[in-house]
């Protein structure tokens, strides 16, 4: 009889101990998941536009050796001063994987402009004397950064592209002026 009692006590202890461990494991798992979510949010949360104390819209766009802009949407206000910085975090030369940002006037057909730009290699892929462009950065390669300053045009939506040959299909977005 005593022996049976001991076995029962033993079994109960063993079981509760097992449960504790399970609980512990669950809590740890939750903690790990939480940390992962926080990390992900931090990485994604780098804003495209930061308005500084002088009201200037600081726009940050990054690119790499992939044909992709970090954003497809830039929001600013009409007549706002804009400081746009383009960064190329890749390694490839601008002759192979050059990127720029070209903001086109309204009504300009992207594909038509891109064809003209592709034929303008000697002018950094901007058609010489073009009347289609509001503003553009210079063409940069891996490891380079370039900044331009301008005043936002009238309210409306404008296309922006990279004018390196064949890049605009992937590298385009909307410059939205409110
Ligand atoms: Cu490009």
PDB file of C-alpha atoms and ligand atoms in Angstrom:
ATOM      1  CA  UNK A   1       0.000   0.000   0.000  1.00  0.00           C
ATOM      2  CA  UNK A   2       2.741   2.424   0.981  1.00  0.00           C
ATOM      3  CA  UNK A   3       4.576   1.612  -2.180  1.00  0.00           C
ATOM      4  CA  UNK A   4       1.572   2.372  -4.347  1.00  0.00           C
ATOM      5  CA  UNK A   5       1.143   5.699  -2.591  1.00  0.00           C
ATOM      6  CA  UNK A   6       4.774   6.562  -3.247  1.00  0.00           C
ATOM      7  CA  UNK A   7       4.426   5.666  -6.886  1.00  0.00           C
ATOM      8  CA  UNK A   8       1.367   7.901  -7.175  1.00  0.00           C
ATOM      9  CA  UNK A   9       3.130  10.800  -5.478  1.00  0.00           C
ATOM     10  CA  UNK A  10       6.137  10.232  -7.664  1.00  0.00           C
ATOM     11  CA  UNK A  11       4.047  10.211 -10.810  1.00  0.00           C
ATOM     12  CA  UNK A  12       2.217  13.392  -9.784  1.00  0.00           C
ATOM     13  CA  UNK A  13       5.498  15.176  -9.155  1.00  0.00           C
ATOM     14  CA  UNK A  14       6.869  14.018 -12.454  1.00  0.00           C
ATOM     15  CA  UNK A  15       3.792  15.175 -14.374  1.00  0.00           C
ATOM     16  CA  UNK A  16       3.630  18.625 -12.790  1.00  0.00           C
ATOM     17  CA  UNK A  17       7.301  19.063 -13.405  1.00  0.00           C
ATOM     18  CA  UNK A  18       6.790  18.204 -17.077  1.00  0.00           C
ATOM     19  CA  UNK A  19       3.999  20.740 -17.345  1.00  0.00           C
ATOM     20  CA  UNK A  20       6.162  23.458 -15.890  1.00  0.00           C
ATOM     21  CA  UNK A  21       8.781  22.793 -18.475  1.00  0.00           C
ATOM     22  CA  UNK A  22       6.198  22.964 -21.232  1.00  0.00           C
ATOM     23  CA  UNK A  23       4.921  26.289 -19.925  1.00  0.00           C
ATOM     24  CA  UNK A  24       8.441  27.588 -19.773  1.00  0.00           C
ATOM     25  CA  UNK A  25       9.077  26.525 -23.341  1.00  0.00           C
ATOM     26  CA  UNK A  26       5.888  28.235 -24.473  1.00  0.00           C
ATOM     27  CA  UNK A  27       6.837  31.495 -22.777  1.00  0.00           C
ATOM     28  CA  UNK A  28      10.280  31.438 -24.330  1.00  0.00           C
ATOM     29  CA  UNK A  29       8.775  30.758 -27.725  1.00  0.00           C
ATOM     30  CA  UNK A  30       6.434  33.703 -27.321  1.00  0.00           C
ATOM     31  CA  UNK A  31       9.310  35.970 -26.311  1.00  0.00           C
ATOM     32  CA  UNK A  32      11.360  34.933 -29.323  1.00  0.00           C
ATOM     33  CA  UNK A  33       8.417  35.549 -31.644  1.00  0.00           C
ATOM     34  CA  UNK A  34       7.810  38.972 -30.131  1.00  0.00           C
ATOM     35  CA  UNK A  35      11.455  39.994 -30.618  1.00  0.00           C
ATOM     36  CA  UNK A  36      11.355  38.861 -34.234  1.00  0.00           C
ATOM     37  CA  UNK A  37       8.257  40.984 -34.917  1.00  0.00           C
ATOM     38  CA  UNK A  38       9.799  44.069 -33.320  1.00  0.00           C
ATOM     39  CA  UNK A  39      12.975  43.618 -35.381  1.00  0.00           C
ATOM     40  CA  UNK A  40      11.006  43.258 -38.613  1.00  0.00           C
ATOM     41  CA  UNK A  41       8.985  46.385 -37.883  1.00  0.00           C
ATOM     42  CA  UNK A  42      12.131  48.400 -37.202  1.00  0.00           C
ATOM     43  CA  UNK A  43      13.648  47.376 -40.512  1.00  0.00           C
ATOM     44  CA  UNK A  44      10.518  48.186 -42.502  1.00  0.00           C
ATOM     45  CA  UNK A  45       9.801  51.404 -40.706  1.00  0.00           C
ATOM     46  CA  UNK A  46      12.481  53.566 -42.287  1.00  0.00           C
ATOM     47  CA  UNK A  47      10.318  56.385 -43.628  1.00  0.00           C
ATOM     48  CA  UNK A  48      10.665  57.644 -47.184  1.00  0.00           C
ATOM     49  CA  UNK A  49       9.875  61.255 -46.323  1.00  0.00           C
ATOM     50  CA  UNK A  50      10.962  63.132 -43.205  1.00  0.00           C
ATOM     51  CA  UNK A  51       9.817  66.735 -42.899  1.00  0.00           C
ATOM     52  CA  UNK A  52      12.378  68.706 -40.909  1.00  0.00           C
ATOM     53  CA  UNK A  53      11.887  71.748 -38.662  1.00  0.00           C
ATOM     54  CA  UNK A  54      12.211  74.073 -41.655  1.00  0.00           C
ATOM     55  CA  UNK A  55       9.386  72.296 -43.475  1.00  0.00           C
ATOM     56  CA  UNK A  56      11.743  70.702 -45.988  1.00  0.00           C
ATOM     57  CA  UNK A  57      10.651  67.258 -47.179  1.00  0.00           C
ATOM     58  CA  UNK A  58      13.736  65.038 -46.982  1.00  0.00           C
ATOM     59  CA  UNK A  59      13.117  62.135 -49.320  1.00  0.00           C
ATOM     60  CA  UNK A  60      15.234  59.000 -49.027  1.00  0.00           C
ATOM     61  CA  UNK A  61      15.256  56.437 -51.797  1.00  0.00           C
ATOM     62  CA  UNK A  62      17.627  53.499 -51.845  1.00  0.00           C
ATOM     63  CA  UNK A  63      18.501  51.057 -54.581  1.00  0.00           C
ATOM     64  CA  UNK A  64      20.899  48.172 -54.955  1.00  0.00           C
ATOM     65  CA  UNK A  65      22.209  45.835 -57.629  1.00  0.00           C
ATOM     66  CA  UNK A  66      18.602  44.813 -58.122  1.00  0.00           C
ATOM     67  CA  UNK A  67      16.351  46.892 -60.331  1.00  0.00           C
ATOM     68  CA  UNK A  68      14.215  48.204 -57.525  1.00  0.00           C
ATOM     69  CA  UNK A  69      13.505  51.443 -55.701  1.00  0.00           C
ATOM     70  CA  UNK A  70      12.924  51.226 -51.942  1.00  0.00           C
ATOM     71  CA  UNK A  71       9.601  52.987 -52.477  1.00  0.00           C
ATOM     72  CA  UNK A  72       6.918  53.318 -55.110  1.00  0.00           C
ATOM     73  CA  UNK A  73       5.299  56.357 -53.564  1.00  0.00           C
ATOM     74  CA  UNK A  74       6.599  59.746 -52.489  1.00  0.00           C
ATOM     75  CA  UNK A  75       4.223  62.198 -50.825  1.00  0.00           C
ATOM     76  CA  UNK A  76       5.000  65.902 -50.556  1.00  0.00           C
ATOM     77  CA  UNK A  77       3.062  69.169 -50.482  1.00  0.00           C
ATOM     78  CA  UNK A  78       2.691  71.715 -53.284  1.00  0.00           C
ATOM     79  CA  UNK A  79       5.518  74.274 -53.319  1.00  0.00           C
ATOM     80  CA  UNK A  80       7.311  72.436 -50.513  1.00  0.00           C
ATOM     81  CA  UNK A  81      11.113  72.428 -50.607  1.00  0.00           C
ATOM     82  CA  UNK A  82      12.240  68.893 -51.360  1.00  0.00           C
ATOM     83  CA  UNK A  83      15.661  67.405 -50.707  1.00  0.00           C
ATOM     84  CA  UNK A  84      15.815  64.052 -52.444  1.00  0.00           C
ATOM     85  CA  UNK A  85      18.642  61.639 -51.712  1.00  0.00           C
ATOM     86  CA  UNK A  86      19.212  58.547 -53.810  1.00  0.00           C
ATOM     87  CA  UNK A  87      21.529  55.863 -52.445  1.00  0.00           C
ATOM     88  CA  UNK A  88      22.911  52.865 -54.343  1.00  0.00           C
ATOM     89  CA  UNK A  89      23.924  50.201 -51.838  1.00  0.00           C
ATOM     90  CA  UNK A  90      25.080  47.756 -54.500  1.00  0.00           C
ATOM     91  CA  UNK A  91      28.529  46.980 -55.887  1.00  0.00           C
ATOM     92  CA  UNK A  92      28.019  47.190 -59.634  1.00  0.00           C
ATOM     93  CA  UNK A  93      29.354  50.050 -61.729  1.00  0.00           C
ATOM     94  CA  UNK A  94      26.955  52.661 -63.070  1.00  0.00           C
ATOM     95  CA  UNK A  95      27.686  51.465 -66.602  1.00  0.00           C
ATOM     96  CA  UNK A  96      26.115  48.113 -65.741  1.00  0.00           C
ATOM     97  CA  UNK A  97      23.615  48.887 -62.985  1.00  0.00           C
ATOM     98  CA  UNK A  98      23.273  52.652 -62.943  1.00  0.00           C
ATOM     99  CA  UNK A  99      20.263  54.213 -61.266  1.00  0.00           C
ATOM    100  CA  UNK A 100      18.763  57.676 -61.174  1.00  0.00           C
ATOM    101  CA  UNK A 101      15.452  59.267 -60.261  1.00  0.00           C
ATOM    102  CA  UNK A 102      13.664  61.191 -62.994  1.00  0.00           C
ATOM    103  CA  UNK A 103      10.392  62.931 -62.201  1.00  0.00           C
ATOM    104  CA  UNK A 104       8.387  63.341 -65.376  1.00  0.00           C
ATOM    105  CA  UNK A 105       5.950  66.092 -66.269  1.00  0.00           C
ATOM    106  CA  UNK A 106       2.307  65.130 -66.391  1.00  0.00           C
ATOM    107  CA  UNK A 107       1.183  63.731 -69.723  1.00  0.00           C
ATOM    108  CA  UNK A 108       4.620  62.364 -70.647  1.00  0.00           C
ATOM    109  CA  UNK A 109       4.380  58.746 -71.697  1.00  0.00           C
ATOM    110  CA  UNK A 110       6.825  56.726 -69.627  1.00  0.00           C
ATOM    111  CA  UNK A 111       7.744  54.251 -72.361  1.00  0.00           C
ATOM    112  CA  UNK A 112       8.287  57.003 -74.961  1.00  0.00           C
ATOM    113  CA  UNK A 113      10.520  58.927 -72.599  1.00  0.00           C
ATOM    114  CA  UNK A 114      12.395  55.766 -71.594  1.00  0.00           C
ATOM    115  CA  UNK A 115      13.185  54.970 -75.250  1.00  0.00           C
ATOM    116  CA  UNK A 116      14.527  58.472 -75.831  1.00  0.00           C
ATOM    117  CA  UNK A 117      16.523  58.204 -72.593  1.00  0.00           C
ATOM    118  CA  UNK A 118      18.002  54.845 -73.564  1.00  0.00           C
ATOM    119  CA  UNK A 119      19.355  56.481 -76.717  1.00  0.00           C
ATOM    120  CA  UNK A 120      21.029  59.235 -74.673  1.00  0.00           C
ATOM    121  CA  UNK A 121      23.906  57.316 -73.175  1.00  0.00           C
ATOM    122  CA  UNK A 122      26.311  60.231 -73.569  1.00  0.00           C
ATOM    123  CA  UNK A 123      24.028  62.467 -71.538  1.00  0.00           C
ATOM    124  CA  UNK A 124      23.594  60.165 -68.540  1.00  0.00           C
ATOM    125  CA  UNK A 125      20.457  58.713 -70.149  1.00  0.00           C
ATOM    126  CA  UNK A 126      18.568  62.002 -70.108  1.00  0.00           C
ATOM    127  CA  UNK A 127      17.472  63.156 -73.588  1.00  0.00           C
ATOM    128  CA  UNK A 128      19.347  66.369 -74.269  1.00  0.00           C
ATOM    129  CA  UNK A 129      17.169  69.488 -74.118  1.00  0.00           C
ATOM    130  CA  UNK A 130      14.224  67.391 -73.021  1.00  0.00           C
ATOM    131  CA  UNK A 131      11.097  69.242 -71.994  1.00  0.00           C
ATOM    132  CA  UNK A 132       9.618  66.159 -70.333  1.00  0.00           C
ATOM    133  CA  UNK A 133      11.501  66.278 -67.049  1.00  0.00           C
ATOM    134  CA  UNK A 134      10.636  68.237 -63.923  1.00  0.00           C
ATOM    135  CA  UNK A 135      13.825  67.267 -62.144  1.00  0.00           C
ATOM    136  CA  UNK A 136      16.332  64.413 -62.101  1.00  0.00           C
ATOM    137  CA  UNK A 137      19.307  63.158 -60.121  1.00  0.00           C
ATOM    138  CA  UNK A 138      22.542  62.160 -61.759  1.00  0.00           C
ATOM    139  CA  UNK A 139      23.117  58.508 -62.624  1.00  0.00           C
ATOM    140  CA  UNK A 140      24.968  56.657 -59.862  1.00  0.00           C
ATOM    141  CA  UNK A 141      26.577  53.246 -59.398  1.00  0.00           C
ATOM    142  CA  UNK A 142      27.183  50.954 -56.433  1.00  0.00           C
ATOM    143  CA  UNK A 143      28.314  52.678 -53.237  1.00  0.00           C
ATOM    144  CA  UNK A 144      27.331  56.144 -54.437  1.00  0.00           C
ATOM    145  CA  UNK A 145      24.826  58.683 -53.138  1.00  0.00           C
ATOM    146  CA  UNK A 146      23.419  61.767 -54.786  1.00  0.00           C
ATOM    147  CA  UNK A 147      21.163  64.566 -53.572  1.00  0.00           C
ATOM    148  CA  UNK A 148      19.061  67.131 -55.408  1.00  0.00           C
ATOM    149  CA  UNK A 149      17.022  70.019 -54.075  1.00  0.00           C
ATOM    150  CA  UNK A 150      13.982  71.460 -55.752  1.00  0.00           C
ATOM    151  CA  UNK A 151      10.562  72.929 -55.101  1.00  0.00           C
ATOM    152  CA  UNK A 152       7.613  70.592 -55.449  1.00  0.00           C
ATOM    153  CA  UNK A 153       5.415  71.349 -58.468  1.00  0.00           C
ATOM    154  CA  UNK A 154       1.654  71.988 -58.375  1.00  0.00           C
ATOM    155  CA  UNK A 155      -0.647  69.412 -56.771  1.00  0.00           C
ATOM    156  CA  UNK A 156      -1.115  66.257 -58.743  1.00  0.00           C
ATOM    157  CA  UNK A 157       0.435  62.870 -59.447  1.00  0.00           C
ATOM    158  CA  UNK A 158       3.688  62.570 -61.331  1.00  0.00           C
ATOM    159  CA  UNK A 159       5.575  59.495 -62.498  1.00  0.00           C
ATOM    160  CA  UNK A 160       9.137  58.923 -61.426  1.00  0.00           C
ATOM    161  CA  UNK A 161      11.413  56.385 -63.062  1.00  0.00           C
ATOM    162  CA  UNK A 162      14.993  55.271 -63.397  1.00  0.00           C
ATOM    163  CA  UNK A 163      16.024  56.111 -66.960  1.00  0.00           C
ATOM    164  CA  UNK A 164      18.827  53.517 -67.274  1.00  0.00           C
ATOM    165  CA  UNK A 165      17.961  51.346 -70.308  1.00  0.00           C
ATOM    166  CA  UNK A 166      15.147  48.886 -69.544  1.00  0.00           C
ATOM    167  CA  UNK A 167      15.001  49.763 -65.850  1.00  0.00           C
ATOM    168  CA  UNK A 168      11.759  51.751 -65.871  1.00  0.00           C
ATOM    169  CA  UNK A 169       9.605  48.624 -66.159  1.00  0.00           C
ATOM    170  CA  UNK A 170      10.648  47.707 -62.620  1.00  0.00           C
ATOM    171  CA  UNK A 171      11.857  51.052 -61.347  1.00  0.00           C
ATOM    172  CA  UNK A 172       8.932  53.417 -61.303  1.00  0.00           C
ATOM    173  CA  UNK A 173       6.621  55.068 -58.831  1.00  0.00           C
ATOM    174  CA  UNK A 174       4.345  57.998 -58.102  1.00  0.00           C
ATOM    175  CA  UNK A 175       5.482  61.374 -56.877  1.00  0.00           C
ATOM    176  CA  UNK A 176       2.300  62.656 -55.251  1.00  0.00           C
ATOM    177  CA  UNK A 177       1.934  66.361 -54.530  1.00  0.00           C
ATOM    178  CA  UNK A 178      -0.926  67.252 -52.200  1.00  0.00           C
TER     179      UNK A 178
HETATM  180 CU1  LIG B   1      18.081  51.840 -62.544  1.00  0.00          CU
END
